[in-house]
Each structure stands twice: as structure tokens, then as C-alpha cells.
Short mmCIF file of C-alpha atoms and ligand atoms in Angstrom, two decimals:
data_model
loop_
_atom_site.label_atom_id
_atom_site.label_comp_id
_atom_site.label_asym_id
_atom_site.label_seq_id
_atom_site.Cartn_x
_atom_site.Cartn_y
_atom_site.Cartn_z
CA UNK Q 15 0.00 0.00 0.00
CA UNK Q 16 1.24 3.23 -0.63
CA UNK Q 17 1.88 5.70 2.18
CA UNK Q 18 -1.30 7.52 2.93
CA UNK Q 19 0.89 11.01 3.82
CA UNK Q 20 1.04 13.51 1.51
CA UNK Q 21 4.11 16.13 1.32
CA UNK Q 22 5.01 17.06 5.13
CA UNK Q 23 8.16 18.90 4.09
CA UNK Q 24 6.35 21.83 4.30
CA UNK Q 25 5.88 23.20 8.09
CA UNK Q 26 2.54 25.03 7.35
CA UNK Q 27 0.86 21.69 5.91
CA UNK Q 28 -1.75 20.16 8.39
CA UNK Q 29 -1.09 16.02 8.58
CA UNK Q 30 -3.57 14.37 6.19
CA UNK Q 31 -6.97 13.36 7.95
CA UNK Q 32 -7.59 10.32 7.65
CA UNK Q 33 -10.37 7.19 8.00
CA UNK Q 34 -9.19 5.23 11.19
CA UNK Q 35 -9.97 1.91 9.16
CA UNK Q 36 -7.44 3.26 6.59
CA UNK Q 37 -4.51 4.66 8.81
CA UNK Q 38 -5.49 0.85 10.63
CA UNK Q 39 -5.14 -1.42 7.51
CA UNK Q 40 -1.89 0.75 6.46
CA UNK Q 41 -0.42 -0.08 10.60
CA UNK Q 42 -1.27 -3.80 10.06
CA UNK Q 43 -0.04 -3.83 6.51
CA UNK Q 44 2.97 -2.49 7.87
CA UNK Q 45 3.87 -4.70 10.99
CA UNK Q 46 6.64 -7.41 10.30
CA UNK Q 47 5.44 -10.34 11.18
CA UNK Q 48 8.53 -12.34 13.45
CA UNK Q 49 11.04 -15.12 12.00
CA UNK Q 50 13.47 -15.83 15.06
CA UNK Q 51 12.35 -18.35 17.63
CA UNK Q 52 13.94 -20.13 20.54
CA UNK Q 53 12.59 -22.99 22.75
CA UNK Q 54 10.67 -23.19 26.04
CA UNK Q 55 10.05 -25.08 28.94
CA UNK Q 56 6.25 -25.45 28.94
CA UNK Q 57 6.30 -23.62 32.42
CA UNK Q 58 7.91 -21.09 30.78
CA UNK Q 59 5.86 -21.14 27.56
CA UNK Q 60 2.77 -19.05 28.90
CA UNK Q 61 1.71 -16.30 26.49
CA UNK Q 62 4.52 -16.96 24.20
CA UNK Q 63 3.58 -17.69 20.40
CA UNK Q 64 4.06 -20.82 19.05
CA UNK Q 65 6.03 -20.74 15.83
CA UNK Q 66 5.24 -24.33 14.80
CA UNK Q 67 2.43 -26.53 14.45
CA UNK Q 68 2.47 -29.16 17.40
CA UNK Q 69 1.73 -32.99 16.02
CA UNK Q 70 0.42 -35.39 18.17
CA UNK Q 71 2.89 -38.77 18.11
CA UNK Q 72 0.59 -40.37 20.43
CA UNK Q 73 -2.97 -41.46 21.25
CA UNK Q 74 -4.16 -40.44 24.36
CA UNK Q 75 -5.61 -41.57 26.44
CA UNK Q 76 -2.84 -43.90 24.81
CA UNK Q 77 -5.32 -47.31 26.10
CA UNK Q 78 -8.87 -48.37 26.80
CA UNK Q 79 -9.52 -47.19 30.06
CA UNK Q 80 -12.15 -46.59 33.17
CA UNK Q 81 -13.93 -43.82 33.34
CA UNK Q 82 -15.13 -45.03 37.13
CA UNK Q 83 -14.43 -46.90 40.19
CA UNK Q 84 -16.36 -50.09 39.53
CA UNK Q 85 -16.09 -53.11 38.14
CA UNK Q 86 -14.61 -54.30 35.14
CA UNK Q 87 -17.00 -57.37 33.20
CA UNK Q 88 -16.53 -60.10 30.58
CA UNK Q 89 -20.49 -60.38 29.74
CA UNK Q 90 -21.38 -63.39 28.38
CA UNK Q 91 -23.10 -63.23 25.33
CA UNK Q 92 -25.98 -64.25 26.79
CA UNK Q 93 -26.22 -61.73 29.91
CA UNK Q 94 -26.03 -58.53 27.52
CA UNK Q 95 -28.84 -56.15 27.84
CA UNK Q 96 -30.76 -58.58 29.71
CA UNK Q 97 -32.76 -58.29 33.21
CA UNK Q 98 -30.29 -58.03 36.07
CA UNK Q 99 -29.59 -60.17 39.26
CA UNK Q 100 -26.11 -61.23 37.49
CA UNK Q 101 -23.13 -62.54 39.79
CA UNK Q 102 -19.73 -62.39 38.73
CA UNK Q 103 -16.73 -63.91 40.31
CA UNK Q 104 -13.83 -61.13 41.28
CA UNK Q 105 -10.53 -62.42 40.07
CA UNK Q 106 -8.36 -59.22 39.71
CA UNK Q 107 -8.23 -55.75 41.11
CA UNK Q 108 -6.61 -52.81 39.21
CA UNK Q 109 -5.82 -49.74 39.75
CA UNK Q 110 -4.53 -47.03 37.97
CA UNK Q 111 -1.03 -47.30 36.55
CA UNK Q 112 -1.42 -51.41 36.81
CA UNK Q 113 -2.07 -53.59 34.52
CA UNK Q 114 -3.98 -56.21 35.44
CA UNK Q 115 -4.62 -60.09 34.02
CA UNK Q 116 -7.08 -61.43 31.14
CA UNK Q 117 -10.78 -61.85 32.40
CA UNK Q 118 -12.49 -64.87 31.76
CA UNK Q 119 -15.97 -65.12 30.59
CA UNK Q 120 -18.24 -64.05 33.62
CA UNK Q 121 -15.67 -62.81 35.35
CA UNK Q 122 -15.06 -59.26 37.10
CA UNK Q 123 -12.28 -57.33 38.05
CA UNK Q 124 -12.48 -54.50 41.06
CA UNK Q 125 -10.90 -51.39 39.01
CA UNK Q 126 -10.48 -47.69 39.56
CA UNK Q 127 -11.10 -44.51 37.31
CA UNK Q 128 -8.00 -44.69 34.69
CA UNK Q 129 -6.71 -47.72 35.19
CA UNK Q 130 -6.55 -49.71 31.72
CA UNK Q 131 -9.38 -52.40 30.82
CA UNK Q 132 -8.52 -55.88 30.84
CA UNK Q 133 -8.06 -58.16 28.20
CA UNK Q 134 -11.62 -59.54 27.89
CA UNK Q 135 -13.63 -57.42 29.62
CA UNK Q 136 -16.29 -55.56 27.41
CA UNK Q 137 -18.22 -53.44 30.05
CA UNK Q 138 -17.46 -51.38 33.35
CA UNK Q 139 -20.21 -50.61 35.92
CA UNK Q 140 -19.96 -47.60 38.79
CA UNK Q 141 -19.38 -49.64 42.30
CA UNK Q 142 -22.61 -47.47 43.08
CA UNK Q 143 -24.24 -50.05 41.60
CA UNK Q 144 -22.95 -52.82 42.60
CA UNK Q 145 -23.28 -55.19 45.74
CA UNK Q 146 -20.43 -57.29 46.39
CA UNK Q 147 -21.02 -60.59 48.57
CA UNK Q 148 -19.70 -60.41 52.35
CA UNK Q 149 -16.90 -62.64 51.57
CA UNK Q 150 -15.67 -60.24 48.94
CA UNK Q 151 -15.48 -62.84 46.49
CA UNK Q 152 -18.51 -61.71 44.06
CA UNK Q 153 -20.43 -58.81 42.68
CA UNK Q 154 -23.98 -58.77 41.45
CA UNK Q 155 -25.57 -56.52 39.59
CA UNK Q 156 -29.51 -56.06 39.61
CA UNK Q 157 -29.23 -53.84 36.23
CA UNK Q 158 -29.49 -54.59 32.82
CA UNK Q 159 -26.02 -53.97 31.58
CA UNK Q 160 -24.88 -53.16 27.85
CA UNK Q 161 -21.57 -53.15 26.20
CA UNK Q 162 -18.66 -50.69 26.52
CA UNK Q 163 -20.30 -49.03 29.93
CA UNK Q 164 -18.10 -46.33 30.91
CA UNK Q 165 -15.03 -47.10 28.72
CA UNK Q 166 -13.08 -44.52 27.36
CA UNK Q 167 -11.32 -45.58 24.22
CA UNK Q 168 -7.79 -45.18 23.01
CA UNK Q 169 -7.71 -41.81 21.48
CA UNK Q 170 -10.69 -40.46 23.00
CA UNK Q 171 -8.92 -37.34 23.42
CA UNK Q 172 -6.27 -37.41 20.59
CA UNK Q 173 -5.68 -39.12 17.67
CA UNK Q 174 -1.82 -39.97 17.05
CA UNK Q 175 -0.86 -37.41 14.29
CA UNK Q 176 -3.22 -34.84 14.47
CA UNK Q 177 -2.08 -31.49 14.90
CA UNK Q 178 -3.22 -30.24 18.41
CA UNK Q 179 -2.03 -27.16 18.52
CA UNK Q 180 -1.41 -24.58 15.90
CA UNK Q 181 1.39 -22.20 14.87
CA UNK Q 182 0.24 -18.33 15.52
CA UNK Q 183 -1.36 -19.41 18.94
CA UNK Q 184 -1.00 -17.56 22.15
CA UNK Q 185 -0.39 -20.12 24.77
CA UNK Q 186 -3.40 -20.40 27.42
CA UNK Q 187 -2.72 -22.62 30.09
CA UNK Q 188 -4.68 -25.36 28.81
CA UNK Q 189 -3.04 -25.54 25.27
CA UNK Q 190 0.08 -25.90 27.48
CA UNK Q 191 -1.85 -28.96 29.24
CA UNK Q 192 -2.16 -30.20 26.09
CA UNK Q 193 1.20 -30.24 25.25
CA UNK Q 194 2.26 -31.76 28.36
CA UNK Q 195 -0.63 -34.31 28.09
CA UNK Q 196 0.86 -35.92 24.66
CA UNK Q 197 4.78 -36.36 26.23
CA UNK Q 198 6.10 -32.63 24.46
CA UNK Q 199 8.41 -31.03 27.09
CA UNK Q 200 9.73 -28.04 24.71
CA UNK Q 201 8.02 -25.61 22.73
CA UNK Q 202 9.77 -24.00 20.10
CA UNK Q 203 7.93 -20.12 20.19
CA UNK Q 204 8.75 -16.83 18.44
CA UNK Q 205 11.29 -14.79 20.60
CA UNK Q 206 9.50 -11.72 22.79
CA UNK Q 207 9.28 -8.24 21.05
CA UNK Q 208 11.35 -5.58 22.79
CA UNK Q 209 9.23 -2.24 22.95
CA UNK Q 210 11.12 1.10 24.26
CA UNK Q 211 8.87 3.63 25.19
CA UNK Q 212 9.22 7.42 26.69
CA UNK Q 213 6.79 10.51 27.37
CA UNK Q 214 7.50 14.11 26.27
CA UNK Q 215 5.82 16.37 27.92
CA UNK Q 216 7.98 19.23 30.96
CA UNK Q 217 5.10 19.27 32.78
CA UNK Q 218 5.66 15.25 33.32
CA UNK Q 219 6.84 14.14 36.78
CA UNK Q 220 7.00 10.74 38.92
CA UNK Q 221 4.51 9.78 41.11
CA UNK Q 222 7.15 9.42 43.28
CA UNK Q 223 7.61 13.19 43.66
CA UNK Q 224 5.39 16.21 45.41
CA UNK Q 225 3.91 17.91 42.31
CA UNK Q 226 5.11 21.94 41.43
CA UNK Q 227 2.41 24.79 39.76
CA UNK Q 228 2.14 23.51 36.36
CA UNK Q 229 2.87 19.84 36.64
CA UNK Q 230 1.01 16.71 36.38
CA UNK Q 231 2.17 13.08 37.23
CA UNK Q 232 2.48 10.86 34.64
CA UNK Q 233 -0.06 8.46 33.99
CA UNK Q 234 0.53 7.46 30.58
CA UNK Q 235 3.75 5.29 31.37
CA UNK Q 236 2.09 3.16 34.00
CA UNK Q 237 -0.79 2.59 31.47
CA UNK Q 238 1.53 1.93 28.34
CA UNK Q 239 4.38 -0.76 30.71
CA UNK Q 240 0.89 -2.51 32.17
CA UNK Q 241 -0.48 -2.72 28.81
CA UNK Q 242 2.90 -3.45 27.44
CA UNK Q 243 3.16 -6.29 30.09
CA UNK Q 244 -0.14 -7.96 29.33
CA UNK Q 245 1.05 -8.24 25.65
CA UNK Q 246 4.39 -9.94 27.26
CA UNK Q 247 6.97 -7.23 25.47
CA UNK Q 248 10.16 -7.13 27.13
CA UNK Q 249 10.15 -3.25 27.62
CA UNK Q 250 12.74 -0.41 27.79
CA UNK Q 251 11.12 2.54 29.66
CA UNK Q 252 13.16 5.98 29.35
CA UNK Q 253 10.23 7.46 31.27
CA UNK Q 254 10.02 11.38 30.82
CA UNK Q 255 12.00 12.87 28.40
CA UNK Q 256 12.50 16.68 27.83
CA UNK Q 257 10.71 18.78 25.60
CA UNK Q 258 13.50 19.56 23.29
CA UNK Q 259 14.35 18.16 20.03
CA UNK Q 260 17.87 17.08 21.20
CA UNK Q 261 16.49 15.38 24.05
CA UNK Q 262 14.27 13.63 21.88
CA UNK Q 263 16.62 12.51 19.14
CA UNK Q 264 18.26 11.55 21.52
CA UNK Q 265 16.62 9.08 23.35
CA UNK Q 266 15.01 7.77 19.73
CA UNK Q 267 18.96 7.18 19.16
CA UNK Q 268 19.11 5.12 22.16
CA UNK Q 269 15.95 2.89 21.71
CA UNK Q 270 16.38 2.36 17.82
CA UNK Q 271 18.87 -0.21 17.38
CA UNK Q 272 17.84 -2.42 20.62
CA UNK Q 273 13.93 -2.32 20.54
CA UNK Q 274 11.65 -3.89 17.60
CA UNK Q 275 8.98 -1.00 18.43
CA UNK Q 276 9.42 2.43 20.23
CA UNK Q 277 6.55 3.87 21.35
CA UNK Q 278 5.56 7.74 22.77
CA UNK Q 279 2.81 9.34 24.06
CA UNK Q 280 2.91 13.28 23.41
CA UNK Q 281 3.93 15.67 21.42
CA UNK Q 282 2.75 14.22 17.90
CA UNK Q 283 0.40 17.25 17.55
CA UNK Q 284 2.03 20.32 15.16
CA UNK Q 285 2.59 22.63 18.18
CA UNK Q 286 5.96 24.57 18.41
CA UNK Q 287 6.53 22.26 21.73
CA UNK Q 288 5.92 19.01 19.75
CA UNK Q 289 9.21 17.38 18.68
CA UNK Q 290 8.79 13.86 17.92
CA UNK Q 291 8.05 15.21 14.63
CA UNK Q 292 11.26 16.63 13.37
CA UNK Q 293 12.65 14.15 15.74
CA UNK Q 294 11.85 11.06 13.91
CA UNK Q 295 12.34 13.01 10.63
CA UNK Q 296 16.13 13.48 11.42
CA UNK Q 297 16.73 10.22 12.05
CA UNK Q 298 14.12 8.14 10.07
CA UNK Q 299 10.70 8.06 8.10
CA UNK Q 300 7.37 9.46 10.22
CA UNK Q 301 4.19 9.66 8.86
CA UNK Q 302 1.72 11.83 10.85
CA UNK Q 303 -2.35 11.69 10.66
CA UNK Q 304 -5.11 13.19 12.07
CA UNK Q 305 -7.64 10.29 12.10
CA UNK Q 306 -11.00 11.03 11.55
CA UNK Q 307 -11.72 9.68 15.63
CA UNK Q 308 -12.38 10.62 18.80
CA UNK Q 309 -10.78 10.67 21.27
CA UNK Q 310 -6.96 10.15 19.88
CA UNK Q 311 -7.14 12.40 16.66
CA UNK Q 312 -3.23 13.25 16.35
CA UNK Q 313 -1.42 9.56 15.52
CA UNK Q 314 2.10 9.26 14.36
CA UNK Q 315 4.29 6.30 12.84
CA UNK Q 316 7.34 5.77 11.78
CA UNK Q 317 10.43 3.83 11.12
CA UNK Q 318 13.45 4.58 12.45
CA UNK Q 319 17.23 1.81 12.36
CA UNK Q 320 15.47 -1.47 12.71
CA UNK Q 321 12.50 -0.02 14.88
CA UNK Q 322 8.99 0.48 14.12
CA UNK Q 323 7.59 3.48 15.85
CA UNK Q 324 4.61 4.62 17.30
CA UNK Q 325 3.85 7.92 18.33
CA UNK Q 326 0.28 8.41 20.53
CA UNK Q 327 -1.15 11.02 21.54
CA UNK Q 328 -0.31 12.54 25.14
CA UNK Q 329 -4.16 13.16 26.87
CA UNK Q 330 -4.59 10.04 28.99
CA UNK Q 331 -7.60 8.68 27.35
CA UNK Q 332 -6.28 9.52 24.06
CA UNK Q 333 -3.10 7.46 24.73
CA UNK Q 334 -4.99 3.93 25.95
CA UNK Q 335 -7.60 4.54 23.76
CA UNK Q 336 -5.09 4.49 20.51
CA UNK Q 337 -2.69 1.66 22.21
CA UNK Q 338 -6.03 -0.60 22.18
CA UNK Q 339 -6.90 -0.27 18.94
CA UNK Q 340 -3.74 0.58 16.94
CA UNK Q 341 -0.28 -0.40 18.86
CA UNK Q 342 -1.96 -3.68 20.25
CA UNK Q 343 -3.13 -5.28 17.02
CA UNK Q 344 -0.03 -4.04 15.75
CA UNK Q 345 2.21 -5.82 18.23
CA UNK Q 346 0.39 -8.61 17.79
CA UNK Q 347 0.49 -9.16 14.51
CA UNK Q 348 5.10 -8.93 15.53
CA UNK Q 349 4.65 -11.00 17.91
CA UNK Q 350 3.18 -13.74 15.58
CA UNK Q 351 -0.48 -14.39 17.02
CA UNK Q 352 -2.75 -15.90 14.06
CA UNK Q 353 -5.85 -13.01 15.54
CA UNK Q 354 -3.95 -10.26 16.04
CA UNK Q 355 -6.93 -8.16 15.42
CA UNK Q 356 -9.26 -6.70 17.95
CA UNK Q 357 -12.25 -8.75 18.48
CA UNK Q 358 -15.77 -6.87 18.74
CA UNK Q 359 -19.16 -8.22 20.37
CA UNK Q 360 -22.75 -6.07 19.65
CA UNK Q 361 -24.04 -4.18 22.03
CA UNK Q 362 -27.23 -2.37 22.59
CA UNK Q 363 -26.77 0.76 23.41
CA UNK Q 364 -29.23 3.08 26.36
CA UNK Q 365 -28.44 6.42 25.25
CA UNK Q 366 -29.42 8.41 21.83
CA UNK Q 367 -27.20 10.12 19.23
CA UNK Q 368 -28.88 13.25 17.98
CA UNK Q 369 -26.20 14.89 16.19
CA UNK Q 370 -24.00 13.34 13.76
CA UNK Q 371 -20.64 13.79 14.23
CA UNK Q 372 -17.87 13.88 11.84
CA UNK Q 373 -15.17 11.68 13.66
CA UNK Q 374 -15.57 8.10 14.42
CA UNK Q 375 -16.27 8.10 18.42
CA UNK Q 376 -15.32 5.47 20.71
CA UNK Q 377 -17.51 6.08 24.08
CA UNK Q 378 -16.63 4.59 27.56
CA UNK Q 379 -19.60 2.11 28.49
CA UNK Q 380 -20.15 0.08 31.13
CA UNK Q 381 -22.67 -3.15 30.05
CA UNK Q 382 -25.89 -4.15 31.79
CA UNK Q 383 -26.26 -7.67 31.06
CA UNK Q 384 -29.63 -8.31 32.61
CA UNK Q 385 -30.81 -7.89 28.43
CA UNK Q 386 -29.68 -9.72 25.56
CA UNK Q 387 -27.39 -8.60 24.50
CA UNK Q 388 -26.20 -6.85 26.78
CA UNK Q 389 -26.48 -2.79 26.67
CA UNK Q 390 -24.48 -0.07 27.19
CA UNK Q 391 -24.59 2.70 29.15
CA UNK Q 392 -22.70 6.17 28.83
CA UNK Q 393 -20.17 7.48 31.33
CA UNK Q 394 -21.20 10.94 31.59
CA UNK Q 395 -17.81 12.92 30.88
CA UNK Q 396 -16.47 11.39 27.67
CA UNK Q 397 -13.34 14.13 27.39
CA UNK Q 398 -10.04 12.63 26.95
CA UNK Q 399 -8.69 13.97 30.07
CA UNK Q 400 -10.76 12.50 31.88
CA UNK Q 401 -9.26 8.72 32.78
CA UNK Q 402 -11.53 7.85 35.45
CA UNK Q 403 -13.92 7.40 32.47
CA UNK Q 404 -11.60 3.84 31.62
CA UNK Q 405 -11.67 2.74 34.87
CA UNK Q 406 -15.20 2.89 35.52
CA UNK Q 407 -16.19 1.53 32.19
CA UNK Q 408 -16.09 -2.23 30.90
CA UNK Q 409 -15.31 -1.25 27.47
CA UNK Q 410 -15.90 1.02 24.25
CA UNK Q 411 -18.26 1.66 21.60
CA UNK Q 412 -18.11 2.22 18.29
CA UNK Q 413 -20.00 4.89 17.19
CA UNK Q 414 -19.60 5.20 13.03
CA UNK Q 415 -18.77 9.00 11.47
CA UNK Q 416 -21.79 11.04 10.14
CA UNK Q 417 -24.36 8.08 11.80
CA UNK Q 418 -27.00 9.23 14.26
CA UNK Q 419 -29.34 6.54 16.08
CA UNK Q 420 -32.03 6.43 19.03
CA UNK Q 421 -31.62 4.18 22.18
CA UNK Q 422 -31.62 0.44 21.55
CA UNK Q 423 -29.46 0.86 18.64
CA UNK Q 424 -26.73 -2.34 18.03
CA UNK Q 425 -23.02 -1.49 17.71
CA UNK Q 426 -19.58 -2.56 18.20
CA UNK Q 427 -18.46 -3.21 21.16
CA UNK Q 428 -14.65 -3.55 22.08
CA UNK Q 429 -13.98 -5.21 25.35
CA UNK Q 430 -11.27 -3.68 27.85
CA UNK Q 431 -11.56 -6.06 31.07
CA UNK Q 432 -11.62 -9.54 29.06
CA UNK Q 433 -8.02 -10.34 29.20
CA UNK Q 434 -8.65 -12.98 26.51
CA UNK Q 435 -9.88 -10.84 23.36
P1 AMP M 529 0.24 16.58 24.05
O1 AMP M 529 -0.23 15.49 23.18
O2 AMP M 529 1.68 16.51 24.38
O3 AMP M 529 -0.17 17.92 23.50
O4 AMP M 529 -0.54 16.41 25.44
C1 AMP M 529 -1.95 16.50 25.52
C2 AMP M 529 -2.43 16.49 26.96
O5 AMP M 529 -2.08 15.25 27.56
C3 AMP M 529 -1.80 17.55 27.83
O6 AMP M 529 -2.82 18.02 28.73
C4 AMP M 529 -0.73 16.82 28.59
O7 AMP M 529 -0.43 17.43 29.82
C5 AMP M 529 -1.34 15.46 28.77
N1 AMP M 529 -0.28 14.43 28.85
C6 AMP M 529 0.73 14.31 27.97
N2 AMP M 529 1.53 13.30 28.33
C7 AMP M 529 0.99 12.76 29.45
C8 AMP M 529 1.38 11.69 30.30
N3 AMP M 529 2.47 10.96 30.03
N4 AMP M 529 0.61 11.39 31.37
C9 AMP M 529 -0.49 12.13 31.64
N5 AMP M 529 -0.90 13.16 30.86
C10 AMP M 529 -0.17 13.49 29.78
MG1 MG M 530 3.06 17.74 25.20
#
């Protein structure tokens, strides 16, 4: 695709605006997807990417097996799916991990959930259901009884050769069950991303420190590292950096030959304080947008030694708002996940849009889900100062440019507390 910026050699030009679907689509097009990989342990393998497809070399379970504690039968021919008030003679007792002796014809053995079936036997009944004589010797059964009770077969679970796991996943901890559960100790994954990230801004401080007239703490590097975290990125945080342009070449010269990605919130606006323009400019290729959305208009990326970058804007909301829907697919898609893209439910929504607006709008919602589906309500103070708005709400809507609708209305929803989508 070509790149969607037109000249921005020219100081007075104002960025291109731009559809957030298109300045999405050119992101994704542009994200590398990963070729180095190492090998795990599987308890080290959580969240990492798989790089191969995982083949099954076994069955499992890898034998016929109980799926009780009972009583393992050789039916005669004769007793199958008759009237009860059967007696069979006990002549074994298995348990799991045992293997235990050929059954004769009318015969039962005492077995336990797991433990393989016995040569002969062709049924299993729950002990439940069972009365066993008082000199332990024999079990009858009052029931009729059919074959294969409570069996599971060989392969139940898995078929030897199929592929049970697939290259682009993100590892849950039941895929690395899975694993484990067909003898694979070692996972060969795609090696973690290493994201560098920093925050112009003067009136930036720790929250470590007593704030001075002026300043504000800053938020937006605890949100990015957390959200950085969740991904699993290694990460290299430079934390504040100073307003100047030599300050910020600088630390874009220190992040750009260690990090895959850098990342910024700040300063991507066309103000005479903003420097991550020229910045990236000097040392590399930037493209800056205004996207036609709200909140997180000004958007900046770039390419600069052998690092992508990202620049977002600084107001809070702005900044986790844009990371959700642009840097994390993005990363994703580096990282090597198979869905790298956000994943939407529909929502209806309790409030009314009377006006059209011109930008896409993504409003902070918390979901009632005493309807189906489930609707939305507003937070009342949608500016993107205003972070409180995140933390009260479940998630965003999606509220399309130039659309206007009345209350009950279904649209996209984009979870933010589901740690799976
Ligand atoms: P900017 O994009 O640099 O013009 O910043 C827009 C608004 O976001 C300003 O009110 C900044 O003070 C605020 N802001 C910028 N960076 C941060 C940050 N790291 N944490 C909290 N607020 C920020
Ligand atoms: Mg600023």
C-alpha cells in the first residue's frame, strides 16, 4: 500500500486526515510479522507464540480405560442387555497405573477410574451399583447392563498425528496442558518483542515526587508498561523525556537499534513544543495523521534503524484509547499471534445520538447484562482527560462518522476487562 501522507516537508501543511480503518489497515499492513524463535520449557511457555504446528505422536488416552471406580465385566453373550440379578466372580483388582490379568468369561475385576481395561472385559459398571457378597469374592448386579459401559477408548482425546495445537497461537494454560498431556516437554515459540517507550511532555513528573504549579504526574507510562506487560513485550522505559528536540533525538537514538517498536505518548500534535516530529524526521521516516476519531485524533508512525515506531497522543484517554486499537493489534500481529486483530461483540446501546458527528467516536460504556445482549450505558464525561472514564467503564463503543441513532441501537463493542480478546 502506498503511504497515505502527503508532502510534510512543508511546516505550514496540516497532517492528512484520515479514515481510522485506513490509517489501521496501512499499521497492520505495515507490521513485520517475526522469523526468530527459541525454545521453552512449557512452564515457561505461557503467552509466548508458538512458531510451529504441534503434532500429536501419540494417542491419548494412549489405552482403553475406566472412566469409574467399579467393576470391570466379561459379559457373556448371553447376559447382555438382559434383566439383572447377574453374579460375577472377582478375580483381579486394578488400579490405575497397573495392569492387570485377562478376564475370563463371567468374570469381574475391582478397578479404579484410569486404570486400563482388561483383556476380555467388554463393560465397566460404577461400584454405586454394585453389591459385592460379604466374603468379597462376588459382585452382582440387579441392572441390565450393555456393552462398553463407561469405557473410554484409546484416542478419545487425541488421535496420534493430528495437529493439536497450531502455529500463531497464544499459549493459554490449557493448550500448554495439552502439550504436556501428549509427552512434548519443549516448545519451540517466536522470541518476545522488545518495545522502548518514553513521554514528552515538561510538565511530566513521577509519582514518586510532590507535584510543582504547572505539573502533572504521569499516567501514561504506568498505562503503556501494564499494557505493554499484558502483551508480554520485554520493555525499555526511558520514562520522561524533555521537551526539546535534542532530548528527543536523543533518546530515539538510544531505543532504535535495541527495541523492535518504540513507542511515545505526546507531542505528535504540530505545536511549536511538539518534537517527535522533526525528531523522527532526522533520524528516520514518520508519517503523521489526524484520524478522523475521537478521542486520539493526532497519531504518528514511523520507522526509524530497525524499529517500528509509534507515536500516541499525550491526553490520557487519548493514549490507551489508541494503544487498544492501533499499537496492540499491531504488536500482535510482531509477535506472531494468528488473531492479532481486535475482536468486537454487539451491544445495545441506552443512550441516543442526535447529532451526527464527523469523527468516528469510541464512548466509555459500562454493560448491563440483565438484556440480551447486553447494553451499554454512557459514562457521563467522555473528554479525553478525563481517565476515570476507563476505569469505571467495561469497554468502548463504536459509534460510526456522520451516523446518528435512538436508544436500543446495536453497535460494536470492544472489550477492555476480558483479558482474553
Ligand atoms: P500533548 O499530546 O503533548 O499535547 O498532550 C496533551 C495532553 O495530555 C496535555 O494536557 C498533557 O499534559 C497530557 N499528557 C501528555 N503526556 C501525558 C502523560 N504521560 N501522562 C499524563 N498526561 C499526559
Ligand atoms: Mg506535550
Amino acid at each position: 500500500m502506498n503511504n497515505p501522507v502527503l508532502n510534510h516537508s512543508c511546516e505550514q501543511i496540516q497532517p492528512p486526515l484520515l479514515t481510522m480503518d485506513k490509517a489501521l489497515n496501512f499499521l497492520l499492513d505495515a507490521a513485520k510479522t517475526p522469523t526468530q524463535t527459541c525454545n521453552t520449557l512449557l512452564n515457561d511457555s505461557l503467552d509466548r507464540v508458538l512458531a510451529q504446528n504441534i503434532c500429536s505422536t501419540i494417542n491419548v488416552p494412549g489405552f482403553d480405560n475406566s472412566a469409574m471406580d467399579g467393576y470391570a465385566i466379561h459379559l457373556k453373550n448371553e447376559q447382555i442387555n438382559r434383566p439383572g440379578g447377574f453374579t460375577f466372580k472377582i478375580t483381579d483388582r486394578i488400579s490405575a497405573g497397573s495392569v492387570g490379568n485377562t478376564l475370563e468369561s463371567g468374570c469381574a475385576a475391582r478397578i479404579f477410574t484410569g486404570a486400563p481395561i482388561p483383556k476380555g472385559a467388554n463393560t465397566v459398571v460404577m461400584q454405586e451399583e454394585c453389591e459385592v457378597s460379604d466374603d468379597g469374592n462376588s459382585v452382582e448386579i440387579w441392572r441390565p447392563l450393555s456393552l462398553n459401559e463407561n469405557i473410554r477408548p484409546m484416542g478419545n482425546d487425541i488421535k496420534s498425528g493430528a495437529i493439536i495445537l497450531e502455529k500463531g497461537l497464544k499459549l493459554k494454560p490449557q493448550d500448554i496442558a495439552l502439550a504436556a498431556s501428549v509427552g512434548i516437554n519443549t516448545l519451540e515459540v517466536f522470541k518476545k518483542i522488545k518495545v522502548g517507550v518514553f513521554f514528552t511532555g515538561d510538565e511530566l513528573v513521577s509519582p514518586t515526587l510532590a507535584l510543582k504549579p504547572g505539573q502533572i504526574y504521569n499516567s501514561n507510562s504506568y498505562a503503556l508498561v501494564a499494557m505493554l506487560k499484558h502483551l508480554n513485550c520485554d520493555i525499555v522505559n526511558l520514562n520522561n523525556v524533555e521537551d526539546t528536540l535534542d532530548a528527543t533525538v536523543s533518546a530515539l537514538e538510544s531505543l532504535q537499534y535495541q527495541c523492535d517498536l518504540i513507542i511515545t505518548t505526546g507531542g505528535v500534535s504540530v505545536g511549536e513544543e511538539d518534537h517527535v516530529k522533526p525528531a523522527l524526521e532526522k533520524l528516520g521516516k514518520l508519517s503523521l495523521w489526524r484520524i478522523k476519531m475521537k478521542p486520539g485524533k493526532p497519531l504518528a508512525f514511523g520507522q526509524i534503524g530497525k524499529s517500528a515506531f509509534i507515536g500516541l497522543p499525550g491526553n490520557p484517554v487519548s493514549a490507551l484509547v489508541t494503544f487498544f486499537l492501533f499499537a496492540r493489534p499491531f504488536i500482535k500481529k510482531m509477535q506472531g499471534i494468528n488473531n492479532y486483530k481486535n475482536q468486537t461483540t454487539q451491544v445495545q446501546c441506552n443512550f441516543d445520538w442526535r447529532a451526527p458527528k464527523l469523527r468516528r467516536e469510541f464512548v466509555r460504556v459500562k454493560l448491563d447484562h440483565s438484556t440480551a445482549p447486553a447494553s451499554a450505558n454512557l459514562y457521563p464525561k467522555q473528554g479525553s482527560d478525563v481517565l476515570s472514564s476507563l476505569v469505571w467503564a467495561h469497554g468502548l463503543v463504536e459509534i460510526p462518522e456522520d451516523c446518528s441513532f435512538s436508544q436500543g441501537a446495536l453497535l460494536n463493542y470492544y472489550s477492555l476487562t476480558d483479558p482474553t480478546l
